[in-house]
Amino acid sequence: MLLTGCSFAEQYQQVVDDISHTQQLQADFDRLVGDIREQDGVESVSADSALAFAPRSASIAVRMRAESSPAQWRAVADSVMVAAAAELAEVEFEVAQQTDALHLEYPAAVVAGLEVEAEVELAARLEEAIGPGLEVHLIRAAPSWSRVIGAIDRADTSVTHALVANTDAVRAAVASAPELTTQWLLPGLSFMGGLPPDAVLALVGQSDLALPPNILPGDDDSGLELPDEAVWFGYHLNDAAESVVIGALFSHADTPSEAEGWARFLQLVSTAVSTVDGVLIVNVQWATSGGIVSRTTCVDGIPTATAGDDALLDSLASGGLEITGMIAGYCAT
């Protein structure tokens, strides 16, 4: 009985300690949220926390004033990072700072060399280069970090065209930022790493075909509506080769050649064939099937094709495209 009683006492003391610790964490978190509310440039703050049991987590959403400066954005980020490394070190944070012109989301953990202040500076420089409408996510994929950059309005093609028109400023902004894997998901344009070659960007800028929205982290893709006709571009770097993908979605046509806009798409592919280096992939989906055509010799791979791929190659040839050096399907490595 004495041992049992001692055990009860120890358990009781543990419960008291846990409650006391939770209360302290909550007080520290509330203090952090209150401090952020008082900072210059902050319009409003909302917060949520689950601090009672491990894993302890919390989220802070900060609404910045439209006229807030990059220095004020950095100050908010710095406040959260300091707390995440000190009195709230055991808490996993998710932080979002936003205005109507710029959104920045990041986990506030001081690991793997993440420099949130530098990322705030990058976001501000990109906004200066491209204009309003950017959303930047910092994603932790242990042990490293990566960025995802997209448009707040997933269908805002003006962001895409602004990037095409201001590539020098965008390249300078990215070059000055910490080196992280970066994925760009803008309407009609998606790529990894550095900006695509000028020839690829020119294709985007010159095309008058509809550009579809792109999906960012946390999106429900069922909520995105593609136009009846869409064209998308991508510049992809993989272990095998650099490749440029040009695709079209013709959702109300039985064959690509019957689709409205097919002639314009054919001209786009023709321009790409003559100007783009590397592996060019043409990917078309229409109402009943689809097809892929690659401009590649497939020296080191086995060409793989379906009936839809063959039909697409025939449609391109019938439309007057020079298909020498192009194969139905793609190269399996």
Short mmCIF file of C-alpha atoms in Angstrom, two decimals:
data_model
loop_
_atom_site.label_atom_id
_atom_site.label_comp_id
_atom_site.label_asym_id
_atom_site.label_seq_id
_atom_site.Cartn_x
_atom_site.Cartn_y
_atom_site.Cartn_z
CA MET A 1 0.00 0.00 0.00
CA LEU A 2 2.82 2.37 0.81
CA LEU A 3 4.45 1.65 -2.53
CA THR A 4 1.13 2.12 -4.29
CA GLY A 5 0.57 5.36 -2.49
CA CYS A 6 4.03 6.53 -3.44
CA SER A 7 3.30 5.64 -7.06
CA PHE A 8 0.09 7.65 -6.97
CA ALA A 9 1.96 10.58 -5.52
CA GLU A 10 4.57 10.42 -8.25
CA GLN A 11 1.92 10.19 -10.96
CA TYR A 12 0.06 13.10 -9.40
CA GLN A 13 3.21 15.16 -9.32
CA GLN A 14 3.87 14.30 -12.98
CA VAL A 15 0.39 15.46 -13.92
CA VAL A 16 0.92 18.72 -12.02
CA ASP A 17 4.26 19.24 -13.74
CA ASP A 18 2.74 18.58 -17.16
CA ILE A 19 -0.08 21.03 -16.53
CA SER A 20 2.36 23.63 -15.27
CA HIS A 21 4.60 23.14 -18.32
CA THR A 22 1.64 23.39 -20.70
CA GLN A 23 0.50 26.59 -19.00
CA GLN A 24 3.98 28.05 -19.36
CA LEU A 25 4.14 27.12 -23.04
CA GLN A 26 0.72 28.66 -23.63
CA ALA A 27 1.76 31.83 -21.80
CA ASP A 28 4.94 32.07 -23.89
CA PHE A 29 2.97 31.48 -27.08
CA ASP A 30 0.34 34.08 -26.16
CA ARG A 31 3.13 36.54 -25.40
CA LEU A 32 4.70 35.92 -28.81
CA VAL A 33 1.36 36.48 -30.56
CA GLY A 34 0.81 39.67 -28.56
CA ASP A 35 4.30 40.93 -29.40
CA ILE A 36 3.69 40.33 -33.12
CA ARG A 37 0.39 42.25 -32.95
CA GLU A 38 2.31 45.29 -31.73
CA GLN A 39 4.91 45.26 -34.49
CA ASP A 40 5.00 47.91 -37.19
CA GLY A 41 3.32 46.91 -40.43
CA VAL A 42 1.08 44.26 -38.84
CA GLU A 43 -2.64 44.63 -39.51
CA SER A 44 -3.94 41.57 -37.62
CA VAL A 45 -2.84 38.24 -36.17
CA SER A 46 -4.72 34.99 -35.70
CA ALA A 47 -3.30 31.99 -33.90
CA ASP A 48 -4.14 28.42 -32.96
CA SER A 49 -2.24 25.96 -30.79
CA ALA A 50 -2.20 22.38 -29.59
CA LEU A 51 0.27 22.56 -26.72
CA ALA A 52 -1.21 20.16 -24.17
CA PHE A 53 0.41 16.99 -25.51
CA ALA A 54 3.37 16.08 -27.69
CA PRO A 55 3.86 16.64 -30.53
CA ARG A 56 3.16 20.25 -29.55
CA SER A 57 2.18 22.46 -32.47
CA ALA A 58 0.97 25.95 -33.21
CA SER A 59 0.09 28.12 -36.19
CA ILE A 60 0.27 31.88 -36.63
CA ALA A 61 -1.29 33.81 -39.51
CA VAL A 62 -0.16 37.41 -39.82
CA ARG A 63 -1.98 39.90 -42.01
CA MET A 64 0.47 42.63 -43.01
CA ARG A 65 -0.64 46.09 -44.06
CA ALA A 66 -0.57 46.75 -47.79
CA GLU A 67 2.14 49.39 -47.35
CA SER A 68 4.34 47.24 -45.06
CA SER A 69 8.02 47.13 -45.93
CA PRO A 70 10.35 44.15 -46.40
CA ALA A 71 12.07 45.15 -43.13
CA GLN A 72 8.73 44.85 -41.29
CA TRP A 73 8.11 41.43 -42.87
CA ARG A 74 11.58 40.34 -41.75
CA ALA A 75 10.96 41.59 -38.22
CA VAL A 76 7.90 39.35 -37.88
CA ALA A 77 9.81 36.36 -39.23
CA ASP A 78 12.70 37.08 -36.87
CA SER A 79 10.39 37.22 -33.83
CA VAL A 80 8.94 33.81 -34.59
CA MET A 81 12.32 32.24 -35.34
CA VAL A 82 13.84 33.54 -32.08
CA ALA A 83 10.96 32.06 -30.07
CA ALA A 84 11.18 28.79 -32.00
CA ALA A 85 14.83 28.47 -31.01
CA ALA A 86 14.34 29.42 -27.36
CA GLU A 87 11.34 29.17 -25.01
CA LEU A 88 9.13 27.51 -27.67
CA ALA A 89 11.80 25.23 -29.10
CA GLU A 90 9.71 22.07 -28.66
CA VAL A 91 6.76 23.53 -30.56
CA GLU A 92 6.34 22.93 -34.30
CA PHE A 93 5.21 26.18 -35.93
CA GLU A 94 3.50 26.94 -39.19
CA VAL A 95 3.59 30.63 -40.06
CA ALA A 96 1.86 32.59 -42.82
CA GLN A 97 2.45 36.27 -43.58
CA GLN A 98 0.34 37.87 -46.27
CA THR A 99 -1.07 40.94 -47.95
CA ASP A 100 -3.23 41.04 -51.05
CA ALA A 101 -0.02 41.30 -53.09
CA LEU A 102 2.28 38.74 -51.44
CA HIS A 103 1.90 35.56 -49.40
CA LEU A 104 4.72 33.80 -47.57
CA GLU A 105 4.28 30.52 -45.68
CA TYR A 106 6.99 28.70 -43.76
CA PRO A 107 7.58 26.33 -40.84
CA ALA A 108 9.45 28.18 -38.13
CA ALA A 109 12.12 25.68 -37.14
CA VAL A 110 15.76 26.64 -36.92
CA VAL A 111 17.22 23.55 -38.54
CA ALA A 112 19.02 22.63 -41.74
CA GLY A 113 20.19 26.19 -42.28
CA LEU A 114 16.83 27.77 -43.14
CA GLU A 115 17.18 31.55 -43.22
CA VAL A 116 13.63 32.88 -43.12
CA GLU A 117 14.77 36.50 -43.13
CA ALA A 118 16.58 35.88 -46.44
CA GLU A 119 13.46 34.21 -47.84
CA VAL A 120 11.39 37.24 -46.87
CA GLU A 121 13.90 39.39 -48.74
CA LEU A 122 13.65 37.09 -51.79
CA ALA A 123 9.84 37.27 -51.75
CA ALA A 124 9.99 41.07 -51.59
CA ARG A 125 12.49 41.26 -54.47
CA LEU A 126 10.37 38.91 -56.58
CA GLU A 127 7.33 41.10 -55.91
CA GLU A 128 9.34 44.10 -57.07
CA ALA A 129 10.40 42.24 -60.23
CA ILE A 130 7.11 40.57 -61.13
CA GLY A 131 4.52 42.71 -59.39
CA PRO A 132 1.76 41.69 -56.97
CA GLY A 133 0.20 38.27 -56.77
CA LEU A 134 2.98 35.91 -55.60
CA GLU A 135 2.72 33.08 -53.08
CA VAL A 136 5.91 31.54 -51.66
CA HIS A 137 5.96 28.34 -49.60
CA LEU A 138 8.99 27.04 -47.70
CA ILE A 139 8.66 23.30 -47.28
CA ARG A 140 10.74 21.09 -45.04
CA ALA A 141 11.62 17.70 -46.49
CA ALA A 142 14.10 16.52 -43.87
CA PRO A 143 16.94 17.15 -43.80
CA SER A 144 16.62 19.84 -46.49
CA TRP A 145 14.28 22.67 -47.45
CA SER A 146 12.65 23.65 -50.71
CA ARG A 147 10.63 26.56 -52.09
CA VAL A 148 7.42 26.52 -54.07
CA ILE A 149 6.54 29.78 -55.84
CA GLY A 150 3.16 30.33 -57.44
CA ALA A 151 0.34 32.79 -57.96
CA ILE A 152 -2.10 33.71 -55.19
CA ASP A 153 -4.82 33.59 -57.84
CA ARG A 154 -4.06 30.27 -59.52
CA ALA A 155 -5.46 31.52 -62.85
CA ASP A 156 -3.79 34.97 -62.82
CA THR A 157 -1.86 34.79 -66.07
CA SER A 158 -0.56 38.35 -65.61
CA VAL A 159 1.92 36.94 -63.06
CA THR A 160 3.25 34.52 -65.68
CA HIS A 161 3.59 37.20 -68.35
CA ALA A 162 5.25 39.55 -65.85
CA LEU A 163 7.88 36.92 -65.10
CA VAL A 164 8.52 36.46 -68.82
CA ALA A 165 8.89 40.21 -69.27
CA ASN A 166 11.24 40.69 -66.30
CA THR A 167 13.47 37.63 -66.34
CA ASP A 168 16.69 39.54 -65.63
CA ALA A 169 15.33 40.94 -62.38
CA VAL A 170 13.90 37.55 -61.38
CA ARG A 171 17.19 35.79 -62.07
CA ALA A 172 19.07 38.41 -60.02
CA ALA A 173 16.67 37.99 -57.09
CA VAL A 174 16.99 34.20 -57.08
CA ALA A 175 20.77 34.33 -57.49
CA SER A 176 21.09 36.49 -54.36
CA ALA A 177 18.95 34.15 -52.21
CA PRO A 178 20.07 31.04 -50.29
CA GLU A 179 20.44 28.06 -52.59
CA LEU A 180 17.35 25.88 -52.24
CA THR A 181 15.52 23.57 -54.60
CA THR A 182 12.86 25.83 -56.10
CA GLN A 183 9.69 24.78 -57.90
CA TRP A 184 7.73 27.37 -59.87
CA LEU A 185 4.03 26.74 -60.44
CA LEU A 186 2.63 29.73 -62.29
CA PRO A 187 -0.40 29.65 -64.60
CA GLY A 188 0.70 27.87 -67.74
CA LEU A 189 4.34 27.62 -66.65
CA SER A 190 5.98 25.16 -64.30
CA PHE A 191 9.65 24.33 -63.84
CA MET A 192 12.25 23.39 -61.28
CA GLY A 193 15.42 25.25 -60.38
CA GLY A 194 16.63 28.18 -62.46
CA LEU A 195 14.53 29.93 -65.04
CA PRO A 196 14.03 28.19 -68.39
CA PRO A 197 16.03 29.36 -71.40
CA ASP A 198 14.84 32.53 -73.09
CA ALA A 199 13.48 30.52 -76.04
CA VAL A 200 11.10 28.64 -73.74
CA LEU A 201 9.95 31.80 -71.99
CA ALA A 202 9.39 33.45 -75.37
CA LEU A 203 6.97 30.67 -76.28
CA VAL A 204 4.92 31.46 -73.20
CA GLY A 205 4.95 35.18 -73.87
CA GLN A 206 3.98 34.84 -77.51
CA SER A 207 1.19 32.30 -77.16
CA ASP A 208 -2.41 33.50 -77.22
CA LEU A 209 -3.76 30.10 -76.18
CA ALA A 210 -5.35 29.90 -72.74
CA LEU A 211 -2.98 29.18 -69.85
CA PRO A 212 -4.36 26.78 -67.23
CA PRO A 213 -4.05 27.31 -63.48
CA ASN A 214 -1.44 25.43 -61.50
CA ILE A 215 -1.80 23.64 -58.18
CA LEU A 216 0.17 24.68 -55.09
CA PRO A 217 0.66 22.92 -51.74
CA GLY A 218 -2.64 22.59 -49.90
CA ASP A 219 -4.78 23.09 -53.00
CA ASP A 220 -7.78 20.91 -53.64
CA ASP A 221 -7.25 20.18 -57.33
CA SER A 222 -10.92 19.30 -57.75
CA GLY A 223 -11.66 22.97 -57.18
CA LEU A 224 -9.59 24.14 -60.15
CA GLU A 225 -11.46 24.50 -63.42
CA LEU A 226 -9.41 24.17 -66.59
CA PRO A 227 -10.57 26.09 -69.66
CA ASP A 228 -11.97 24.03 -72.52
CA GLU A 229 -8.72 24.62 -74.32
CA ALA A 230 -5.47 24.99 -72.44
CA VAL A 231 -1.78 24.90 -73.14
CA TRP A 232 0.97 24.42 -70.61
CA PHE A 233 4.73 24.57 -70.68
CA GLY A 234 7.35 23.07 -68.46
CA TYR A 235 11.10 23.06 -68.23
CA HIS A 236 12.25 19.97 -66.41
CA LEU A 237 15.71 18.95 -65.29
CA ASN A 238 16.17 15.29 -64.48
CA ASP A 239 19.06 12.88 -64.26
CA ALA A 240 18.70 11.82 -67.89
CA ALA A 241 18.25 15.04 -69.85
CA GLU A 242 16.83 18.52 -69.90
CA SER A 243 13.41 18.47 -71.49
CA VAL A 244 10.81 21.03 -72.50
CA VAL A 245 7.20 19.87 -72.40
CA ILE A 246 4.49 21.60 -74.41
CA GLY A 247 1.02 20.28 -73.83
CA ALA A 248 -2.55 21.00 -74.81
CA LEU A 249 -5.91 19.99 -73.41
CA PHE A 250 -8.73 19.89 -75.95
CA SER A 251 -11.63 18.69 -73.86
CA HIS A 252 -14.44 19.02 -76.40
CA ALA A 253 -12.97 17.48 -79.54
CA ASP A 254 -12.73 13.89 -80.70
CA THR A 255 -9.39 14.40 -82.40
CA PRO A 256 -6.79 17.16 -81.97
CA SER A 257 -7.12 18.31 -85.59
CA GLU A 258 -10.83 19.04 -85.03
CA ALA A 259 -10.22 21.20 -81.98
CA GLU A 260 -10.58 24.95 -82.09
CA GLY A 261 -7.14 26.37 -81.60
CA TRP A 262 -5.35 23.36 -83.10
CA ALA A 263 -3.75 25.48 -85.81
CA ARG A 264 -2.39 27.92 -83.22
CA PHE A 265 -1.09 25.05 -81.11
CA LEU A 266 0.55 23.52 -84.17
CA GLN A 267 2.33 26.82 -84.83
CA LEU A 268 3.50 26.88 -81.23
CA VAL A 269 4.99 23.38 -81.56
CA SER A 270 6.59 24.32 -84.87
CA THR A 271 8.27 27.32 -83.23
CA ALA A 272 9.43 25.15 -80.35
CA VAL A 273 10.94 22.59 -82.71
CA SER A 274 13.04 25.27 -84.36
CA THR A 275 14.09 27.23 -81.27
CA VAL A 276 14.25 24.97 -78.21
CA ASP A 277 17.30 22.88 -77.44
CA GLY A 278 17.14 19.65 -75.53
CA VAL A 279 14.39 17.03 -75.52
CA LEU A 280 11.07 18.45 -76.69
CA ILE A 281 7.93 16.59 -75.62
CA VAL A 282 4.49 17.34 -77.07
CA ASN A 283 1.70 16.06 -74.85
CA VAL A 284 -1.92 16.38 -76.00
CA GLN A 285 -5.10 15.22 -74.29
CA TRP A 286 -8.46 15.37 -76.00
CA ALA A 287 -11.95 14.08 -75.24
CA THR A 288 -11.44 10.38 -75.90
CA SER A 289 -7.70 9.78 -75.68
CA GLY A 290 -4.31 11.44 -75.76
CA GLY A 291 -0.82 11.19 -77.09
CA ILE A 292 2.83 12.01 -76.54
CA VAL A 293 5.45 12.81 -79.16
CA SER A 294 9.16 13.29 -78.37
CA ARG A 295 11.85 14.96 -80.39
CA THR A 296 14.65 12.63 -79.42
CA THR A 297 16.76 9.92 -81.03
CA CYS A 298 16.21 7.52 -78.13
CA VAL A 299 19.79 6.29 -78.51
CA ASP A 300 20.02 5.19 -74.89
CA GLY A 301 16.40 4.28 -74.32
CA ILE A 302 13.55 2.24 -75.69
CA PRO A 303 10.78 4.21 -77.39
CA THR A 304 7.38 3.49 -75.85
CA ALA A 305 4.20 4.39 -77.70
CA THR A 306 0.45 3.77 -77.64
CA ALA A 307 -2.15 4.10 -80.37
CA GLY A 308 -2.90 7.60 -79.12
CA ASP A 309 0.76 8.56 -79.47
CA ASP A 310 0.80 7.30 -83.07
CA ALA A 311 -2.40 9.24 -83.80
CA LEU A 312 -0.88 12.43 -82.44
CA LEU A 313 2.24 12.07 -84.57
CA ASP A 314 0.02 11.56 -87.63
CA SER A 315 -2.01 14.67 -86.71
CA LEU A 316 1.16 16.77 -86.38
CA ALA A 317 2.38 15.52 -89.77
CA SER A 318 -1.01 16.18 -91.37
CA GLY A 319 -0.89 19.71 -90.00
CA GLY A 320 2.33 20.37 -91.89
CA LEU A 321 4.81 19.98 -89.04
CA GLU A 322 8.25 18.66 -89.93
CA ILE A 323 8.41 15.51 -87.80
CA THR A 324 11.91 14.37 -88.77
CA GLY A 325 13.68 13.29 -85.61
CA MET A 326 10.42 12.95 -83.67
CA ILE A 327 8.97 9.69 -82.41
CA ALA A 328 5.58 8.65 -81.10
CA GLY A 329 5.69 8.17 -77.35
CA TYR A 330 8.70 8.85 -75.19
CA CYS A 331 12.07 7.34 -74.35
CA ALA A 332 12.01 4.92 -71.43
CA THR A 333 15.33 5.07 -69.64
#
